[in-house]
PDB file of N, CA and C in Angstrom:
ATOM      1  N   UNK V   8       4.098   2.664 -12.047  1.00  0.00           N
ATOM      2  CA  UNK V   8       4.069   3.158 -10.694  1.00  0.00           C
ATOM      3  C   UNK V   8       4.489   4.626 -10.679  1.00  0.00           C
ATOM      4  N   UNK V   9       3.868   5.407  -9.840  1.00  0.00           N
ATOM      5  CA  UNK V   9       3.843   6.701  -9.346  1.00  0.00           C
ATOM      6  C   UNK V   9       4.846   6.825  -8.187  1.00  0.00           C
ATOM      7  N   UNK V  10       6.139   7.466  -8.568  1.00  0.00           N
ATOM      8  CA  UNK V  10       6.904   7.830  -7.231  1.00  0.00           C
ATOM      9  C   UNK V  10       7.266   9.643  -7.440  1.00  0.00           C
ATOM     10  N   UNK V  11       7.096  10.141  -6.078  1.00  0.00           N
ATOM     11  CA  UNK V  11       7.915  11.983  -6.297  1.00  0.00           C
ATOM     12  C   UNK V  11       8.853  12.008  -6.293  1.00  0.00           C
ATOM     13  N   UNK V  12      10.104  11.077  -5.269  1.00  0.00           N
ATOM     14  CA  UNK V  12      11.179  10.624  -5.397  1.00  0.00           C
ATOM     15  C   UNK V  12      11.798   9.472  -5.877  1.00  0.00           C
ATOM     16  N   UNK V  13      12.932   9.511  -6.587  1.00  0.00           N
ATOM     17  CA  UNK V  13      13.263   8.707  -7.007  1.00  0.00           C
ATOM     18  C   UNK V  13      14.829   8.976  -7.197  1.00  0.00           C
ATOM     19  N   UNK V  14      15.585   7.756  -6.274  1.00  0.00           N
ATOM     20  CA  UNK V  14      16.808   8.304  -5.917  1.00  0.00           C
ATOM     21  C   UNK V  14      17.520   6.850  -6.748  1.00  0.00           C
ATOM     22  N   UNK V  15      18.754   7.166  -7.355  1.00  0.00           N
ATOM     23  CA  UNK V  15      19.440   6.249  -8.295  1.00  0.00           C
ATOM     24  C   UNK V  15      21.000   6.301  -7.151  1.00  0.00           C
ATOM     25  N   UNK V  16      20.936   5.075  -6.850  1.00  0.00           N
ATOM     26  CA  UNK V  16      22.246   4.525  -5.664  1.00  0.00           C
ATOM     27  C   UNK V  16      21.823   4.509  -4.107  1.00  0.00           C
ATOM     28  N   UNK V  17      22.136   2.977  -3.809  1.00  0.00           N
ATOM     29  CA  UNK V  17      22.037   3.020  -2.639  1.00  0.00           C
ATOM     30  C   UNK V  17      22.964   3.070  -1.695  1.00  0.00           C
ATOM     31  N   UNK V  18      24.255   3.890  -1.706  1.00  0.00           N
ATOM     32  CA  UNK V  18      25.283   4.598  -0.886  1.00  0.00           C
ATOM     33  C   UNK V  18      24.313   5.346   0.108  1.00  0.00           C
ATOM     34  N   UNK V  19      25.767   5.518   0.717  1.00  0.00           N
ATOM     35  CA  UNK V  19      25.286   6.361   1.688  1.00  0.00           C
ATOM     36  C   UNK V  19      24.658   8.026   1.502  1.00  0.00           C
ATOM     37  N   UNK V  20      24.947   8.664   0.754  1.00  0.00           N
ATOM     38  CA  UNK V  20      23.973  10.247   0.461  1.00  0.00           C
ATOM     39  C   UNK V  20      22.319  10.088  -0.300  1.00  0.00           C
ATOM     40  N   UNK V  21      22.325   8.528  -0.972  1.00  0.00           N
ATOM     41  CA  UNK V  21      21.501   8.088  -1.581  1.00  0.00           C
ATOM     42  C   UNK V  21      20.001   7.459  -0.317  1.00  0.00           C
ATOM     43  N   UNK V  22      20.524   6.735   0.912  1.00  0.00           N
ATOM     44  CA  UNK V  22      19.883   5.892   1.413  1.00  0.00           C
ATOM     45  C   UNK V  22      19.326   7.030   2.752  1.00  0.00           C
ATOM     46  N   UNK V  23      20.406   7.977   3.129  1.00  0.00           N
ATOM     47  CA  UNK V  23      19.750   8.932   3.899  1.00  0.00           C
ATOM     48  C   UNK V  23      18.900   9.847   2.900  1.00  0.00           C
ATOM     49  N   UNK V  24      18.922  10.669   1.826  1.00  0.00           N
ATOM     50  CA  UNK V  24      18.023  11.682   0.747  1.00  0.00           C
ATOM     51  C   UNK V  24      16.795  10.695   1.277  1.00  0.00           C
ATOM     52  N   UNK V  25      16.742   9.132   0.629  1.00  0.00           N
ATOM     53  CA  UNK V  25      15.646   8.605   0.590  1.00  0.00           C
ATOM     54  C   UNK V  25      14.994   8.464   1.679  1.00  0.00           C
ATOM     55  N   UNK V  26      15.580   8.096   3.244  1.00  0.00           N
ATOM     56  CA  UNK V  26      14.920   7.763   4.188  1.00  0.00           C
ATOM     57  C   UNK V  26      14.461   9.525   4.921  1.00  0.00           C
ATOM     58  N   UNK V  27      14.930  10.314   4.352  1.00  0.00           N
ATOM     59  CA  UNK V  27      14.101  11.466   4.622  1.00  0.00           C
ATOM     60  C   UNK V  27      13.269  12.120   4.062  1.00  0.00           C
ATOM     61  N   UNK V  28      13.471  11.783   2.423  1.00  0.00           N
ATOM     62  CA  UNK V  28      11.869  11.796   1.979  1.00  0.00           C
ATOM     63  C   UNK V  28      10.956  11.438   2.108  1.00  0.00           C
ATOM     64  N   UNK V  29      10.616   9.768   2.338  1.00  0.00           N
ATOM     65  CA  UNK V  29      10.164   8.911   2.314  1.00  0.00           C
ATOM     66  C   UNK V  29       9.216   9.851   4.276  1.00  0.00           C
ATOM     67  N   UNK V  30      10.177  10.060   5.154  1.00  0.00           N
ATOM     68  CA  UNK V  30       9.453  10.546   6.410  1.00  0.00           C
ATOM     69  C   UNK V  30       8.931  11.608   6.218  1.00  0.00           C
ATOM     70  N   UNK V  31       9.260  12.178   5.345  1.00  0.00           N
ATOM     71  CA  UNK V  31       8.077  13.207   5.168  1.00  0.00           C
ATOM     72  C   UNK V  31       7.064  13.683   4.130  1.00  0.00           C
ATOM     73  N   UNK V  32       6.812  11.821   3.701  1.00  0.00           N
ATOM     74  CA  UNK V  32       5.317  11.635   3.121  1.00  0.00           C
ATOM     75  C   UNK V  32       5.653  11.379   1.955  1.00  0.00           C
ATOM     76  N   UNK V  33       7.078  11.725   1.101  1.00  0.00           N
ATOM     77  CA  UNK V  33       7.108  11.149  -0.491  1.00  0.00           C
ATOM     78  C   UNK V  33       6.973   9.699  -0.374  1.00  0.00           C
ATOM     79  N   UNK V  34       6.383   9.119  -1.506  1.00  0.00           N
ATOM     80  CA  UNK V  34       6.669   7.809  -2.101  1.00  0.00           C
ATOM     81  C   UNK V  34       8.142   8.133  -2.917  1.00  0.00           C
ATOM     82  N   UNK V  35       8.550   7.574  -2.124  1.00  0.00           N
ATOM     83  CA  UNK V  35      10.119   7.403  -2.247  1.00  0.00           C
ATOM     84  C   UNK V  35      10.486   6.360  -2.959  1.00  0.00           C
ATOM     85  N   UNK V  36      11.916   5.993  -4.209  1.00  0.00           N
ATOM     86  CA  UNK V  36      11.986   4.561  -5.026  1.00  0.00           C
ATOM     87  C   UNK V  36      13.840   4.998  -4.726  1.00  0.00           C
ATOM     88  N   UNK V  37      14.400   3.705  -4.507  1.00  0.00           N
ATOM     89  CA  UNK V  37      15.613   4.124  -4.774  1.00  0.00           C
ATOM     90  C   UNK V  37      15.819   2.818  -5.752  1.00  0.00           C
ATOM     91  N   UNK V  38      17.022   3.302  -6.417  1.00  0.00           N
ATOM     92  CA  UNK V  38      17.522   2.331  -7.891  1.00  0.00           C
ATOM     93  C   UNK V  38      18.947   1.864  -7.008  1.00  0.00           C
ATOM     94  N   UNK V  39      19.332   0.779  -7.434  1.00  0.00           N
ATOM     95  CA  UNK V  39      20.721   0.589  -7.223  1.00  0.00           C
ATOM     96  C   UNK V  39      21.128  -0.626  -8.241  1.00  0.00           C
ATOM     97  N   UNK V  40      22.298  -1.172  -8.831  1.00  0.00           N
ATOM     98  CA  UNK V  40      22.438  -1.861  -9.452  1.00  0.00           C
ATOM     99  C   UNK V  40      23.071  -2.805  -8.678  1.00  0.00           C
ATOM    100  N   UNK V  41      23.307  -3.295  -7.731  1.00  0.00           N
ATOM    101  CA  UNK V  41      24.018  -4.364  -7.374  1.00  0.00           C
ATOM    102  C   UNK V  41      23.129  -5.111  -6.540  1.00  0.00           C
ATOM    103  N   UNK V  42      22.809  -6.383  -6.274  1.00  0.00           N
ATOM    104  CA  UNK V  42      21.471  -7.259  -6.229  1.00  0.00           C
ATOM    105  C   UNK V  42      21.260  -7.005  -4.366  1.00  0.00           C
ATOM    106  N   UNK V  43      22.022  -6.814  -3.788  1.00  0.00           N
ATOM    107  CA  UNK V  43      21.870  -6.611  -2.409  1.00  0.00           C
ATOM    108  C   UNK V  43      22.358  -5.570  -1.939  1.00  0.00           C
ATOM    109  N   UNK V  44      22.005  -4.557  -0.869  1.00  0.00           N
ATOM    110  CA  UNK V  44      22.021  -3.337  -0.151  1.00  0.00           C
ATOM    111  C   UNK V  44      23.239  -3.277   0.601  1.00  0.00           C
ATOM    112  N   UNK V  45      24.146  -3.184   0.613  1.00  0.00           N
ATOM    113  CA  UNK V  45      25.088  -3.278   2.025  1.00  0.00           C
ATOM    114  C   UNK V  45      26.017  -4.302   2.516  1.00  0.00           C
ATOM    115  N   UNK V  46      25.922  -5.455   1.511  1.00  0.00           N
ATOM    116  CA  UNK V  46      26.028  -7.140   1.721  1.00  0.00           C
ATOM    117  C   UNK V  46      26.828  -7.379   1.055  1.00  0.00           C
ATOM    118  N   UNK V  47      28.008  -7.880   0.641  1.00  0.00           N
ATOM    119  CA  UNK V  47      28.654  -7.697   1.536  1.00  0.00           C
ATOM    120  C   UNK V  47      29.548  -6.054   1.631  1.00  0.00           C
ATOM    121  N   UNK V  48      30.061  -5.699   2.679  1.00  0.00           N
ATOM    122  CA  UNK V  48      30.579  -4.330   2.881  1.00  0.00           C
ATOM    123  C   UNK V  48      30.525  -3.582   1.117  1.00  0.00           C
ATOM    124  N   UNK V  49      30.111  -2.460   1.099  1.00  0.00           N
ATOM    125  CA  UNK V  49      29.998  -1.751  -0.359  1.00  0.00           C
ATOM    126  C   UNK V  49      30.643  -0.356   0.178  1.00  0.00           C
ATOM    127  N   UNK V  50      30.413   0.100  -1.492  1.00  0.00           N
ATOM    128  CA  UNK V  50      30.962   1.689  -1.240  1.00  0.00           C
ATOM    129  C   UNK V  50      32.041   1.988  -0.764  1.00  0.00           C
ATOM    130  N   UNK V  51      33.051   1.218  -0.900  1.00  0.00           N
ATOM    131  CA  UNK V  51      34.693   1.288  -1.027  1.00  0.00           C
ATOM    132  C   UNK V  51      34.664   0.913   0.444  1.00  0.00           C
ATOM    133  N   UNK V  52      34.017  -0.046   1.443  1.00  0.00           N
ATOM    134  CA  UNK V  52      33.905  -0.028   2.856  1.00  0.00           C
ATOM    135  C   UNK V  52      33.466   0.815   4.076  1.00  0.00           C
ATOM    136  N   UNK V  53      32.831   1.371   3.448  1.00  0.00           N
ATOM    137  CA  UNK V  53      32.447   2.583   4.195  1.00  0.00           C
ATOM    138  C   UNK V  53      30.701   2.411   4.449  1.00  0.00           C
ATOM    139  N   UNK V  54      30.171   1.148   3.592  1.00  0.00           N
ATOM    140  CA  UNK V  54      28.412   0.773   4.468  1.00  0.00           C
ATOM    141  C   UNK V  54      28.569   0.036   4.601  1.00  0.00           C
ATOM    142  N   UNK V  55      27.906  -0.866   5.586  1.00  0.00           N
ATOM    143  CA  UNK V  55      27.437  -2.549   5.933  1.00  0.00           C
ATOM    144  C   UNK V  55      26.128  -2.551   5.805  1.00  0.00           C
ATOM    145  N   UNK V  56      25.838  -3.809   5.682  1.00  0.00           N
ATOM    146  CA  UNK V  56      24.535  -4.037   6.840  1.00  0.00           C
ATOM    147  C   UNK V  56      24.185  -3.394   7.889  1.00  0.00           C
ATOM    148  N   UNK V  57      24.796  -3.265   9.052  1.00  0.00           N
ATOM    149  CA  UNK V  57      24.248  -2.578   9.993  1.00  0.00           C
ATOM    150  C   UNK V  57      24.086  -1.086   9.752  1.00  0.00           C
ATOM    151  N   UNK V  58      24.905  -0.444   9.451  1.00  0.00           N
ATOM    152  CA  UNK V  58      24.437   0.783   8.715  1.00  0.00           C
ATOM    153  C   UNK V  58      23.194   1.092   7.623  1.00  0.00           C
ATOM    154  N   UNK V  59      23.057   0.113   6.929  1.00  0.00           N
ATOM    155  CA  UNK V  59      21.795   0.063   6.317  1.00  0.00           C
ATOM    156  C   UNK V  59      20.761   0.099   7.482  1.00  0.00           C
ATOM    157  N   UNK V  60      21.040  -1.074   8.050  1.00  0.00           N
ATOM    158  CA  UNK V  60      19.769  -1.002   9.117  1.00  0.00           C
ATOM    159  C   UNK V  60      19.668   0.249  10.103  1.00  0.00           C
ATOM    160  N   UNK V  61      20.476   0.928  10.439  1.00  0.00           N
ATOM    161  CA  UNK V  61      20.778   2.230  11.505  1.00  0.00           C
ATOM    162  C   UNK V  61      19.805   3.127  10.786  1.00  0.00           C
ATOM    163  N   UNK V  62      20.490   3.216   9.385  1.00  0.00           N
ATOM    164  CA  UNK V  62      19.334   3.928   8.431  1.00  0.00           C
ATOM    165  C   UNK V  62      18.230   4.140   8.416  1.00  0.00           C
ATOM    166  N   UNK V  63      17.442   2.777   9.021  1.00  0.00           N
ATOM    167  CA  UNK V  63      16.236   2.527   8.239  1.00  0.00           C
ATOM    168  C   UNK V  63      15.817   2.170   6.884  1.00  0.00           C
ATOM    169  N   UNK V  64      16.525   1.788   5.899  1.00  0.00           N
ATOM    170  CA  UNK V  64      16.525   1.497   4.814  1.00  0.00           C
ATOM    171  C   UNK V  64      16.259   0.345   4.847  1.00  0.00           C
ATOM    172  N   UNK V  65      15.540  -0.418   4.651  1.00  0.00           N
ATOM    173  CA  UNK V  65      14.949  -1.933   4.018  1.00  0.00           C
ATOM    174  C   UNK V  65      14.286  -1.628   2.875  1.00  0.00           C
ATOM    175  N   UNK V  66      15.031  -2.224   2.150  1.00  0.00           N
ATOM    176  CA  UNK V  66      14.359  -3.277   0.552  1.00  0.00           C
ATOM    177  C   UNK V  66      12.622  -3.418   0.782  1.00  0.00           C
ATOM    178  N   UNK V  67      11.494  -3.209  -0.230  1.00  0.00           N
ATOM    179  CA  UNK V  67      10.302  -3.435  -0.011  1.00  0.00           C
ATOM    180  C   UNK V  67      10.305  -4.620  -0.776  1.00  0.00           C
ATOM    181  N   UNK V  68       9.364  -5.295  -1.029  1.00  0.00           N
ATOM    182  CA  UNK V  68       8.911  -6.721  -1.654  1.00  0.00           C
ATOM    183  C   UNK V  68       8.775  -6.210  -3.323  1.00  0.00           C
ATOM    184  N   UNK V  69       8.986  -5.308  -3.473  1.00  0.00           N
ATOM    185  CA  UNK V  69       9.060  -4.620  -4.720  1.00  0.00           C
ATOM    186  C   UNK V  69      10.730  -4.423  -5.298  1.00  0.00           C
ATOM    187  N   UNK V  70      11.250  -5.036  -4.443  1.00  0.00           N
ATOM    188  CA  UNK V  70      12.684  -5.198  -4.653  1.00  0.00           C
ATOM    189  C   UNK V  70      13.331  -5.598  -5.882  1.00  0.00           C
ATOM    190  N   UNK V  71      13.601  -5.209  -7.242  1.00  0.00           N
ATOM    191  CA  UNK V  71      14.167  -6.177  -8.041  1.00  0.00           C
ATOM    192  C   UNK V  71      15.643  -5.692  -8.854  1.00  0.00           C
ATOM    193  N   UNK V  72      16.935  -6.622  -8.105  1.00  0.00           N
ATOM    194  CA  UNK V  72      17.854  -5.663  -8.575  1.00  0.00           C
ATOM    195  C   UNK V  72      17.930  -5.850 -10.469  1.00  0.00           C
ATOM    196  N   UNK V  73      18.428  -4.779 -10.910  1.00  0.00           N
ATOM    197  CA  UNK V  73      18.540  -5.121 -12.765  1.00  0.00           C
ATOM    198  C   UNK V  73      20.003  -5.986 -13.088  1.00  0.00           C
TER     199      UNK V  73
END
């Protein structure tokens, strides 16, 4: 697969970079190592879920954590 971006962590400086590339036309990939986004509280407590979602950040069906 072909991506221009490609962002490694899905924190928070990671999930906004991506959701503003991604709006302005990159095929955007973000990496993260832990099997779910936000679930439970990550990043020393400082993302949730709902912050993911505020984001705009959803997981594609291409999802596979390592």
């Amino acid at each position: 697969m072909d991506y221009d971006i490609v962002v490694v962590g899905a924190g928070p400086a990671g999930d906004l970079a991506a959701k503003y590339a991604a709006k302005n036309g990159a095929k955007t990939l973000i990496i993260e190592e832990r099997a779910s986004i936000g679930s439970p509280v990550q990043c020393t407590g400082l993302l949730s879920t709902r912050a993911i979602r505020e984001c705009e950040v959803v997981p594609d069906s291409g999802f596979h954590p390592t």
